[in-house]
Amino acid sequence: MTHRRTVCAGAATAAAVIAVLSAAVPAPSAAQDSVRVDTAPAVQRPDTAPPRALPVNGLLLSPQHLSYRMIVQFPDSEHVIGTREVDLQRSTYSGFPAWLAVETRWGSVVTVDSLYMAYVNLRPLHWGSTIGSARMALEFTPDSIYGATSGPTGSQNIVLGHGFDLLAGSAMSEIVLQLVPHTVGRTDSVSVLEVDLGSARVLPGALSVVGEQDIDTPDGLVHCWVVSLSVGDSAVRYWVSESDPVVVRTRQDLPGQPGVAFEQRLISR
């Protein structure tokens, strides 16, 4: 089993999530016995350039509970593989105010992620994750990441550099999308943390508002911004409600499986 975590369930991530939840989609290749850790920041900036931070203000957030249905879409059918819940609550970390996002996926294998974020700028502070018997724990400083993963195929220590625009995990990405400005054509550069049992790296990415669309939700038809988060050759789309912003749907095509996509649809809030 591959333990992978990225901002959006990126191409390989979506496949990994689906593989542990349902046999409907073939599992990705197992992690290699050898491990690789990229210790240099993925996004290099001139020394004279000021550090770029995410354009967010955590003071505008409020505690919330969101539930999603996870679906694999085939060309002629769709298969529900489980549910996903995201809880955001006020907390403390190392004695300071913080936000705690707890993400739980219910399916054939239960996965749990907990991410502490700074109360105002949402900088990641600590990330813990479990998928079956696989474990991950990461600690964040303003410019570095330290931690380890362990699982059936082995373990690795992680030491990485990162910038001030880091996205760590899908829950954080969706929370950030509640706060960043949305205008069609707007693009923000970000850094994306990707971790599995065989490697860990920070990759450059881009958040782009690509359109607007009305989406059916439990609250009726909702007007949404359509936002694409692209990392290399993979991308995921988010539909973010314009009023009382929250992600109501995500979609990602699965690599190597034409016509098959992974979707998450809001079912309650």
PDB file of C-alpha atoms in Angstrom:
ATOM      1  CA  MET A   1       0.000   0.000   0.000  1.00  0.00           C
ATOM      2  CA  THR A   2       1.322   3.446  -0.843  1.00  0.00           C
ATOM      3  CA  HIS A   3       1.002   6.171   1.781  1.00  0.00           C
ATOM      4  CA  ARG A   4       0.933   9.427  -0.132  1.00  0.00           C
ATOM      5  CA  ARG A   5      -0.229  12.846   0.898  1.00  0.00           C
ATOM      6  CA  THR A   6      -0.408  15.947  -1.261  1.00  0.00           C
ATOM      7  CA  VAL A   7      -2.509  19.063  -1.402  1.00  0.00           C
ATOM      8  CA  CYS A   8      -5.280  17.785  -3.517  1.00  0.00           C
ATOM      9  CA  ALA A   9      -4.865  14.129  -3.890  1.00  0.00           C
ATOM     10  CA  GLY A  10      -2.623  14.940  -6.952  1.00  0.00           C
ATOM     11  CA  ALA A  11      -2.586  12.455  -9.819  1.00  0.00           C
ATOM     12  CA  ALA A  12      -0.793   9.675  -7.984  1.00  0.00           C
ATOM     13  CA  THR A  13      -2.437  10.694  -4.719  1.00  0.00           C
ATOM     14  CA  ALA A  14      -5.968  10.347  -6.016  1.00  0.00           C
ATOM     15  CA  ALA A  15      -5.137   6.863  -7.240  1.00  0.00           C
ATOM     16  CA  ALA A  16      -3.645   5.977  -3.872  1.00  0.00           C
ATOM     17  CA  VAL A  17      -6.677   7.230  -1.956  1.00  0.00           C
ATOM     18  CA  ILE A  18      -9.041   5.292  -4.181  1.00  0.00           C
ATOM     19  CA  ALA A  19      -6.929   2.151  -4.057  1.00  0.00           C
ATOM     20  CA  VAL A  20      -7.122   1.894  -0.289  1.00  0.00           C
ATOM     21  CA  LEU A  21     -10.864   2.575  -0.284  1.00  0.00           C
ATOM     22  CA  SER A  22     -12.089   0.394  -3.128  1.00  0.00           C
ATOM     23  CA  ALA A  23     -10.941  -2.348  -5.436  1.00  0.00           C
ATOM     24  CA  ALA A  24     -12.809  -0.636  -8.270  1.00  0.00           C
ATOM     25  CA  VAL A  25      -9.613   1.107  -9.348  1.00  0.00           C
ATOM     26  CA  PRO A  26      -6.298  -0.777  -9.605  1.00  0.00           C
ATOM     27  CA  ALA A  27      -3.800   0.159  -6.896  1.00  0.00           C
ATOM     28  CA  PRO A  28      -0.683   2.121  -7.823  1.00  0.00           C
ATOM     29  CA  SER A  29       2.737   0.522  -7.704  1.00  0.00           C
ATOM     30  CA  ALA A  30       4.146  -0.185  -4.247  1.00  0.00           C
ATOM     31  CA  ALA A  31       6.785   2.147  -2.898  1.00  0.00           C
ATOM     32  CA  GLN A  32      10.360   1.077  -3.532  1.00  0.00           C
ATOM     33  CA  ASP A  33      12.486  -0.266  -0.672  1.00  0.00           C
ATOM     34  CA  SER A  34      15.018   2.511  -1.140  1.00  0.00           C
ATOM     35  CA  VAL A  35      13.972   5.979  -0.064  1.00  0.00           C
ATOM     36  CA  ARG A  36      14.700   9.366  -1.535  1.00  0.00           C
ATOM     37  CA  VAL A  37      14.490  12.677   0.283  1.00  0.00           C
ATOM     38  CA  ASP A  38      14.802  15.940  -1.627  1.00  0.00           C
ATOM     39  CA  THR A  39      16.405  18.299   0.862  1.00  0.00           C
ATOM     40  CA  ALA A  40      16.471  21.442  -1.293  1.00  0.00           C
ATOM     41  CA  PRO A  41      13.415  23.678  -1.686  1.00  0.00           C
ATOM     42  CA  ALA A  42      11.592  22.941  -4.931  1.00  0.00           C
ATOM     43  CA  VAL A  43      10.931  26.615  -5.646  1.00  0.00           C
ATOM     44  CA  GLN A  44      14.086  28.716  -5.761  1.00  0.00           C
ATOM     45  CA  ARG A  45      13.734  32.479  -5.356  1.00  0.00           C
ATOM     46  CA  PRO A  46      16.351  35.245  -5.602  1.00  0.00           C
ATOM     47  CA  ASP A  47      17.833  36.201  -2.248  1.00  0.00           C
ATOM     48  CA  THR A  48      16.659  39.768  -2.799  1.00  0.00           C
ATOM     49  CA  ALA A  49      13.014  38.785  -3.325  1.00  0.00           C
ATOM     50  CA  PRO A  50      10.739  39.070  -0.275  1.00  0.00           C
ATOM     51  CA  PRO A  51       9.236  35.761   0.880  1.00  0.00           C
ATOM     52  CA  ARG A  52       5.869  35.135  -0.703  1.00  0.00           C
ATOM     53  CA  ALA A  53       3.034  34.269   1.663  1.00  0.00           C
ATOM     54  CA  LEU A  54      -0.420  32.924   0.933  1.00  0.00           C
ATOM     55  CA  PRO A  55      -2.943  35.807   0.651  1.00  0.00           C
ATOM     56  CA  VAL A  56      -5.073  34.603   3.566  1.00  0.00           C
ATOM     57  CA  ASN A  57      -6.340  35.871   6.913  1.00  0.00           C
ATOM     58  CA  GLY A  58      -7.199  33.078   9.320  1.00  0.00           C
ATOM     59  CA  LEU A  59      -9.129  35.515  11.529  1.00  0.00           C
ATOM     60  CA  LEU A  60     -11.933  35.315   8.958  1.00  0.00           C
ATOM     61  CA  LEU A  61     -12.414  31.578   9.504  1.00  0.00           C
ATOM     62  CA  SER A  62     -14.937  29.959  11.820  1.00  0.00           C
ATOM     63  CA  PRO A  63     -15.217  26.373  13.090  1.00  0.00           C
ATOM     64  CA  GLN A  64     -16.892  24.111  10.551  1.00  0.00           C
ATOM     65  CA  HIS A  65     -17.817  20.531   9.739  1.00  0.00           C
ATOM     66  CA  LEU A  66     -18.006  19.418   6.097  1.00  0.00           C
ATOM     67  CA  SER A  67     -18.985  15.994   4.760  1.00  0.00           C
ATOM     68  CA  TYR A  68     -18.256  14.760   1.233  1.00  0.00           C
ATOM     69  CA  ARG A  69     -19.206  11.706  -0.779  1.00  0.00           C
ATOM     70  CA  MET A  70     -16.221  10.165  -2.590  1.00  0.00           C
ATOM     71  CA  ILE A  71     -16.990   8.839  -6.053  1.00  0.00           C
ATOM     72  CA  VAL A  72     -15.121   7.147  -8.877  1.00  0.00           C
ATOM     73  CA  GLN A  73     -16.646   8.175 -12.193  1.00  0.00           C
ATOM     74  CA  PHE A  74     -16.412   5.819 -15.161  1.00  0.00           C
ATOM     75  CA  PRO A  75     -17.486   6.675 -18.737  1.00  0.00           C
ATOM     76  CA  ASP A  76     -20.886   5.000 -18.258  1.00  0.00           C
ATOM     77  CA  SER A  77     -21.343   4.783 -14.480  1.00  0.00           C
ATOM     78  CA  GLU A  78     -20.117   5.962 -11.093  1.00  0.00           C
ATOM     79  CA  HIS A  79     -19.205   4.119  -7.914  1.00  0.00           C
ATOM     80  CA  VAL A  80     -19.406   5.550  -4.375  1.00  0.00           C
ATOM     81  CA  ILE A  81     -16.298   4.448  -2.472  1.00  0.00           C
ATOM     82  CA  GLY A  82     -16.795   6.171   0.856  1.00  0.00           C
ATOM     83  CA  THR A  83     -17.224   9.449   2.676  1.00  0.00           C
ATOM     84  CA  ARG A  84     -14.826  12.138   3.820  1.00  0.00           C
ATOM     85  CA  GLU A  85     -15.271  14.512   6.742  1.00  0.00           C
ATOM     86  CA  VAL A  86     -13.323  17.689   7.436  1.00  0.00           C
ATOM     87  CA  ASP A  87     -13.547  19.335  10.857  1.00  0.00           C
ATOM     88  CA  LEU A  88     -11.965  22.723  11.505  1.00  0.00           C
ATOM     89  CA  GLN A  89     -11.708  23.862  15.105  1.00  0.00           C
ATOM     90  CA  ARG A  90      -9.914  26.418  17.207  1.00  0.00           C
ATOM     91  CA  SER A  91      -7.029  24.964  19.177  1.00  0.00           C
ATOM     92  CA  THR A  92      -3.542  25.739  20.470  1.00  0.00           C
ATOM     93  CA  TYR A  93      -0.116  24.482  19.477  1.00  0.00           C
ATOM     94  CA  SER A  94       2.991  24.995  21.627  1.00  0.00           C
ATOM     95  CA  GLY A  95       0.966  27.392  23.730  1.00  0.00           C
ATOM     96  CA  PHE A  96      -0.170  29.635  20.867  1.00  0.00           C
ATOM     97  CA  PRO A  97      -3.582  29.932  19.176  1.00  0.00           C
ATOM     98  CA  ALA A  98      -3.911  27.636  16.163  1.00  0.00           C
ATOM     99  CA  TRP A  99      -6.431  26.041  13.842  1.00  0.00           C
ATOM    100  CA  LEU A 100      -6.754  22.256  13.850  1.00  0.00           C
ATOM    101  CA  ALA A 101      -8.084  20.564  10.712  1.00  0.00           C
ATOM    102  CA  VAL A 102      -9.019  16.886  11.143  1.00  0.00           C
ATOM    103  CA  GLU A 103      -9.728  14.987   7.935  1.00  0.00           C
ATOM    104  CA  THR A 104     -11.244  11.487   8.102  1.00  0.00           C
ATOM    105  CA  ARG A 105     -11.924   9.216   5.136  1.00  0.00           C
ATOM    106  CA  TRP A 106     -14.351   6.343   5.698  1.00  0.00           C
ATOM    107  CA  GLY A 107     -14.154   3.361   3.360  1.00  0.00           C
ATOM    108  CA  SER A 108     -12.554  -0.078   3.254  1.00  0.00           C
ATOM    109  CA  VAL A 109      -9.588   1.538   5.058  1.00  0.00           C
ATOM    110  CA  VAL A 110     -10.079   4.445   7.462  1.00  0.00           C
ATOM    111  CA  THR A 111      -7.550   7.266   7.063  1.00  0.00           C
ATOM    112  CA  VAL A 112      -7.091  10.175   9.460  1.00  0.00           C
ATOM    113  CA  ASP A 113      -5.068  13.365   9.015  1.00  0.00           C
ATOM    114  CA  SER A 114      -4.634  16.113  11.597  1.00  0.00           C
ATOM    115  CA  LEU A 115      -3.002  19.405  10.677  1.00  0.00           C
ATOM    116  CA  TYR A 116      -2.256  22.288  13.033  1.00  0.00           C
ATOM    117  CA  MET A 117      -1.978  25.692  11.319  1.00  0.00           C
ATOM    118  CA  ALA A 118      -0.997  29.137  12.579  1.00  0.00           C
ATOM    119  CA  TYR A 119      -4.091  31.090  13.591  1.00  0.00           C
ATOM    120  CA  VAL A 120      -3.593  34.105  11.301  1.00  0.00           C
ATOM    121  CA  ASN A 121      -1.444  33.161   8.286  1.00  0.00           C
ATOM    122  CA  LEU A 122      -2.318  29.415   8.283  1.00  0.00           C
ATOM    123  CA  ARG A 123       1.340  28.381   8.164  1.00  0.00           C
ATOM    124  CA  PRO A 124       1.535  24.592   8.741  1.00  0.00           C
ATOM    125  CA  LEU A 125       2.811  23.696  12.215  1.00  0.00           C
ATOM    126  CA  HIS A 126       2.366  19.941  12.637  1.00  0.00           C
ATOM    127  CA  TRP A 127       0.879  17.214  10.424  1.00  0.00           C
ATOM    128  CA  GLY A 128       0.058  13.684  11.544  1.00  0.00           C
ATOM    129  CA  SER A 129      -1.419  11.025   9.266  1.00  0.00           C
ATOM    130  CA  THR A 130      -2.428   7.365   9.335  1.00  0.00           C
ATOM    131  CA  ILE A 131      -3.493   5.042   6.503  1.00  0.00           C
ATOM    132  CA  GLY A 132      -3.956   1.550   7.872  1.00  0.00           C
ATOM    133  CA  SER A 133      -0.605   0.621   9.429  1.00  0.00           C
ATOM    134  CA  ALA A 134       1.289   3.458   7.711  1.00  0.00           C
ATOM    135  CA  ARG A 135       2.160   6.522   9.795  1.00  0.00           C
ATOM    136  CA  MET A 136       3.506  10.003   9.148  1.00  0.00           C
ATOM    137  CA  ALA A 137       4.492  12.835  11.496  1.00  0.00           C
ATOM    138  CA  LEU A 138       5.890  16.172  10.306  1.00  0.00           C
ATOM    139  CA  GLU A 139       6.972  19.277  12.183  1.00  0.00           C
ATOM    140  CA  PHE A 140       7.200  22.647  10.388  1.00  0.00           C
ATOM    141  CA  THR A 141       9.425  25.641  11.090  1.00  0.00           C
ATOM    142  CA  PRO A 142       9.127  28.856   9.054  1.00  0.00           C
ATOM    143  CA  ASP A 143      11.519  27.480   6.415  1.00  0.00           C
ATOM    144  CA  SER A 144      11.976  23.740   7.067  1.00  0.00           C
ATOM    145  CA  ILE A 145      10.102  20.461   7.491  1.00  0.00           C
ATOM    146  CA  TYR A 146      11.293  17.627   9.768  1.00  0.00           C
ATOM    147  CA  GLY A 147       9.674  14.273  10.320  1.00  0.00           C
ATOM    148  CA  ALA A 148       9.346  10.650   9.324  1.00  0.00           C
ATOM    149  CA  THR A 149       7.088   8.068   7.712  1.00  0.00           C
ATOM    150  CA  SER A 150       6.787   4.368   8.487  1.00  0.00           C
ATOM    151  CA  GLY A 151       4.855   1.486   7.002  1.00  0.00           C
ATOM    152  CA  PRO A 152       4.974  -2.087   5.707  1.00  0.00           C
ATOM    153  CA  THR A 153       7.463  -1.234   2.945  1.00  0.00           C
ATOM    154  CA  GLY A 154       9.910   0.667   5.149  1.00  0.00           C
ATOM    155  CA  SER A 155      10.453   4.066   6.675  1.00  0.00           C
ATOM    156  CA  GLN A 156      12.199   7.330   5.938  1.00  0.00           C
ATOM    157  CA  ASN A 157      13.360  10.444   7.721  1.00  0.00           C
ATOM    158  CA  ILE A 158      12.345  13.714   6.106  1.00  0.00           C
ATOM    159  CA  VAL A 159      14.244  16.999   6.007  1.00  0.00           C
ATOM    160  CA  LEU A 160      12.982  19.591   3.521  1.00  0.00           C
ATOM    161  CA  GLY A 161      13.132  23.301   2.899  1.00  0.00           C
ATOM    162  CA  HIS A 162       9.986  25.237   2.016  1.00  0.00           C
ATOM    163  CA  GLY A 163       8.672  28.719   1.313  1.00  0.00           C
ATOM    164  CA  PHE A 164       5.942  30.831   2.882  1.00  0.00           C
ATOM    165  CA  ASP A 165       3.373  29.747   0.272  1.00  0.00           C
ATOM    166  CA  LEU A 166       3.300  26.066   1.277  1.00  0.00           C
ATOM    167  CA  LEU A 167       0.152  23.938   1.001  1.00  0.00           C
ATOM    168  CA  ALA A 168       0.247  20.786   3.144  1.00  0.00           C
ATOM    169  CA  GLY A 169      -2.601  18.364   2.552  1.00  0.00           C
ATOM    170  CA  SER A 170      -5.983  18.490   0.858  1.00  0.00           C
ATOM    171  CA  ALA A 171      -7.823  19.916   3.875  1.00  0.00           C
ATOM    172  CA  MET A 172      -5.447  22.885   4.044  1.00  0.00           C
ATOM    173  CA  SER A 173      -5.823  23.526   0.321  1.00  0.00           C
ATOM    174  CA  GLU A 174      -9.602  23.619   0.635  1.00  0.00           C
ATOM    175  CA  ILE A 175      -9.484  25.916   3.666  1.00  0.00           C
ATOM    176  CA  VAL A 176      -7.122  28.287   1.839  1.00  0.00           C
ATOM    177  CA  LEU A 177      -9.575  28.386  -1.080  1.00  0.00           C
ATOM    178  CA  GLN A 178     -12.203  29.794   1.291  1.00  0.00           C
ATOM    179  CA  LEU A 179      -9.990  32.815   1.905  1.00  0.00           C
ATOM    180  CA  VAL A 180      -7.987  33.694  -1.221  1.00  0.00           C
ATOM    181  CA  PRO A 181      -9.494  36.264  -3.636  1.00  0.00           C
ATOM    182  CA  HIS A 182     -11.304  34.797  -6.634  1.00  0.00           C
ATOM    183  CA  THR A 183     -11.506  36.522 -10.009  1.00  0.00           C
ATOM    184  CA  VAL A 184     -11.554  34.732 -13.345  1.00  0.00           C
ATOM    185  CA  GLY A 185      -8.027  34.820 -14.743  1.00  0.00           C
ATOM    186  CA  ARG A 186      -6.305  35.233 -11.361  1.00  0.00           C
ATOM    187  CA  THR A 187      -3.316  32.927 -10.725  1.00  0.00           C
ATOM    188  CA  ASP A 188      -1.295  32.495  -7.524  1.00  0.00           C
ATOM    189  CA  SER A 189       1.919  30.515  -7.285  1.00  0.00           C
ATOM    190  CA  VAL A 190       2.133  28.018  -4.424  1.00  0.00           C
ATOM    191  CA  SER A 191       4.422  25.300  -3.120  1.00  0.00           C
ATOM    192  CA  VAL A 192       3.002  21.819  -2.676  1.00  0.00           C
ATOM    193  CA  LEU A 193       4.173  19.202  -0.175  1.00  0.00           C
ATOM    194  CA  GLU A 194       4.060  15.609  -1.434  1.00  0.00           C
ATOM    195  CA  VAL A 195       5.010  12.687   0.812  1.00  0.00           C
ATOM    196  CA  ASP A 196       4.793   8.905   0.453  1.00  0.00           C
ATOM    197  CA  LEU A 197       6.751   6.000   1.900  1.00  0.00           C
ATOM    198  CA  GLY A 198       9.411   6.275  -0.805  1.00  0.00           C
ATOM    199  CA  SER A 199       9.971  10.010  -1.221  1.00  0.00           C
ATOM    200  CA  ALA A 200       9.242  13.482   0.070  1.00  0.00           C
ATOM    201  CA  ARG A 201       9.425  16.709  -1.888  1.00  0.00           C
ATOM    202  CA  VAL A 202       8.102  20.240  -2.250  1.00  0.00           C
ATOM    203  CA  LEU A 203       6.868  21.033  -5.756  1.00  0.00           C
ATOM    204  CA  PRO A 204       5.938  24.306  -7.457  1.00  0.00           C
ATOM    205  CA  GLY A 205       2.263  24.682  -8.280  1.00  0.00           C
ATOM    206  CA  ALA A 206      -0.305  27.231  -9.394  1.00  0.00           C
ATOM    207  CA  LEU A 207      -3.814  28.127  -8.246  1.00  0.00           C
ATOM    208  CA  SER A 208      -5.813  29.511 -11.173  1.00  0.00           C
ATOM    209  CA  VAL A 209      -9.413  30.700 -11.308  1.00  0.00           C
ATOM    210  CA  VAL A 210     -10.544  29.289 -14.643  1.00  0.00           C
ATOM    211  CA  GLY A 211     -14.264  30.064 -14.691  1.00  0.00           C
ATOM    212  CA  GLU A 212     -17.643  30.177 -12.945  1.00  0.00           C
ATOM    213  CA  GLN A 213     -20.401  27.557 -12.794  1.00  0.00           C
ATOM    214  CA  ASP A 214     -23.664  26.780 -11.005  1.00  0.00           C
ATOM    215  CA  ILE A 215     -23.469  23.503  -9.051  1.00  0.00           C
ATOM    216  CA  ASP A 216     -26.216  21.423  -7.400  1.00  0.00           C
ATOM    217  CA  THR A 217     -25.601  21.084  -3.655  1.00  0.00           C
ATOM    218  CA  PRO A 218     -27.651  20.021  -0.614  1.00  0.00           C
ATOM    219  CA  ASP A 219     -28.529  23.735  -0.275  1.00  0.00           C
ATOM    220  CA  GLY A 220     -29.765  23.933  -3.871  1.00  0.00           C
ATOM    221  CA  LEU A 221     -28.105  25.504  -6.906  1.00  0.00           C
ATOM    222  CA  VAL A 222     -24.974  27.399  -5.854  1.00  0.00           C
ATOM    223  CA  HIS A 223     -22.880  29.757  -7.969  1.00  0.00           C
ATOM    224  CA  CYS A 224     -19.221  28.716  -7.755  1.00  0.00           C
ATOM    225  CA  TRP A 225     -15.781  29.802  -8.788  1.00  0.00           C
ATOM    226  CA  VAL A 226     -13.928  27.048 -10.650  1.00  0.00           C
ATOM    227  CA  VAL A 227     -10.328  26.864  -9.439  1.00  0.00           C
ATOM    228  CA  SER A 228      -7.573  24.637 -10.823  1.00  0.00           C
ATOM    229  CA  LEU A 229      -4.601  23.572  -8.723  1.00  0.00           C
ATOM    230  CA  SER A 230      -1.887  22.322 -11.068  1.00  0.00           C
ATOM    231  CA  VAL A 231       1.338  20.588 -10.068  1.00  0.00           C
ATOM    232  CA  GLY A 232       3.481  19.403 -12.955  1.00  0.00           C
ATOM    233  CA  ASP A 233       1.321  17.351 -15.332  1.00  0.00           C
ATOM    234  CA  SER A 234      -1.478  16.796 -12.805  1.00  0.00           C
ATOM    235  CA  ALA A 235      -4.331  19.095 -11.838  1.00  0.00           C
ATOM    236  CA  VAL A 236      -7.426  19.040  -9.680  1.00  0.00           C
ATOM    237  CA  ARG A 237     -10.454  21.287 -10.019  1.00  0.00           C
ATOM    238  CA  TYR A 238     -12.338  22.798  -7.106  1.00  0.00           C
ATOM    239  CA  TRP A 239     -15.779  24.374  -7.161  1.00  0.00           C
ATOM    240  CA  VAL A 240     -15.832  27.068  -4.456  1.00  0.00           C
ATOM    241  CA  SER A 241     -19.171  28.638  -3.530  1.00  0.00           C
ATOM    242  CA  GLU A 242     -19.192  32.384  -4.118  1.00  0.00           C
ATOM    243  CA  SER A 243     -21.411  33.146  -1.129  1.00  0.00           C
ATOM    244  CA  ASP A 244     -20.180  31.825   2.243  1.00  0.00           C
ATOM    245  CA  PRO A 245     -17.169  30.257   0.469  1.00  0.00           C
ATOM    246  CA  VAL A 246     -16.568  26.537   0.849  1.00  0.00           C
ATOM    247  CA  VAL A 247     -15.443  23.811  -1.547  1.00  0.00           C
ATOM    248  CA  VAL A 248     -18.596  22.019  -2.758  1.00  0.00           C
ATOM    249  CA  ARG A 249     -16.962  19.704  -5.303  1.00  0.00           C
ATOM    250  CA  THR A 250     -13.546  18.484  -6.465  1.00  0.00           C
ATOM    251  CA  ARG A 251     -12.621  16.475  -9.537  1.00  0.00           C
ATOM    252  CA  GLN A 252      -9.428  14.881 -10.820  1.00  0.00           C
ATOM    253  CA  ASP A 253      -8.816  12.631 -13.801  1.00  0.00           C
ATOM    254  CA  LEU A 254      -6.976   9.463 -12.799  1.00  0.00           C
ATOM    255  CA  PRO A 255      -3.618   8.960 -14.549  1.00  0.00           C
ATOM    256  CA  GLY A 256      -3.427   6.079 -16.991  1.00  0.00           C
ATOM    257  CA  GLN A 257      -7.184   5.453 -16.876  1.00  0.00           C
ATOM    258  CA  PRO A 258      -8.896   7.388 -19.698  1.00  0.00           C
ATOM    259  CA  GLY A 259     -12.401   8.536 -18.859  1.00  0.00           C
ATOM    260  CA  VAL A 260     -12.054   7.709 -15.143  1.00  0.00           C
ATOM    261  CA  ALA A 261     -12.107  10.475 -12.539  1.00  0.00           C
ATOM    262  CA  PHE A 262     -12.172  10.864  -8.763  1.00  0.00           C
ATOM    263  CA  GLU A 263     -14.817  13.266  -7.424  1.00  0.00           C
ATOM    264  CA  GLN A 264     -15.811  14.545  -4.017  1.00  0.00           C
ATOM    265  CA  ARG A 265     -19.234  16.154  -3.578  1.00  0.00           C
ATOM    266  CA  LEU A 266     -20.436  18.066  -0.548  1.00  0.00           C
ATOM    267  CA  ILE A 267     -23.340  16.322   1.179  1.00  0.00           C
ATOM    268  CA  SER A 268     -23.639  18.346   4.412  1.00  0.00           C
ATOM    269  CA  ARG A 269     -22.123  21.253   6.267  1.00  0.00           C
TER     270      ARG A 269
END
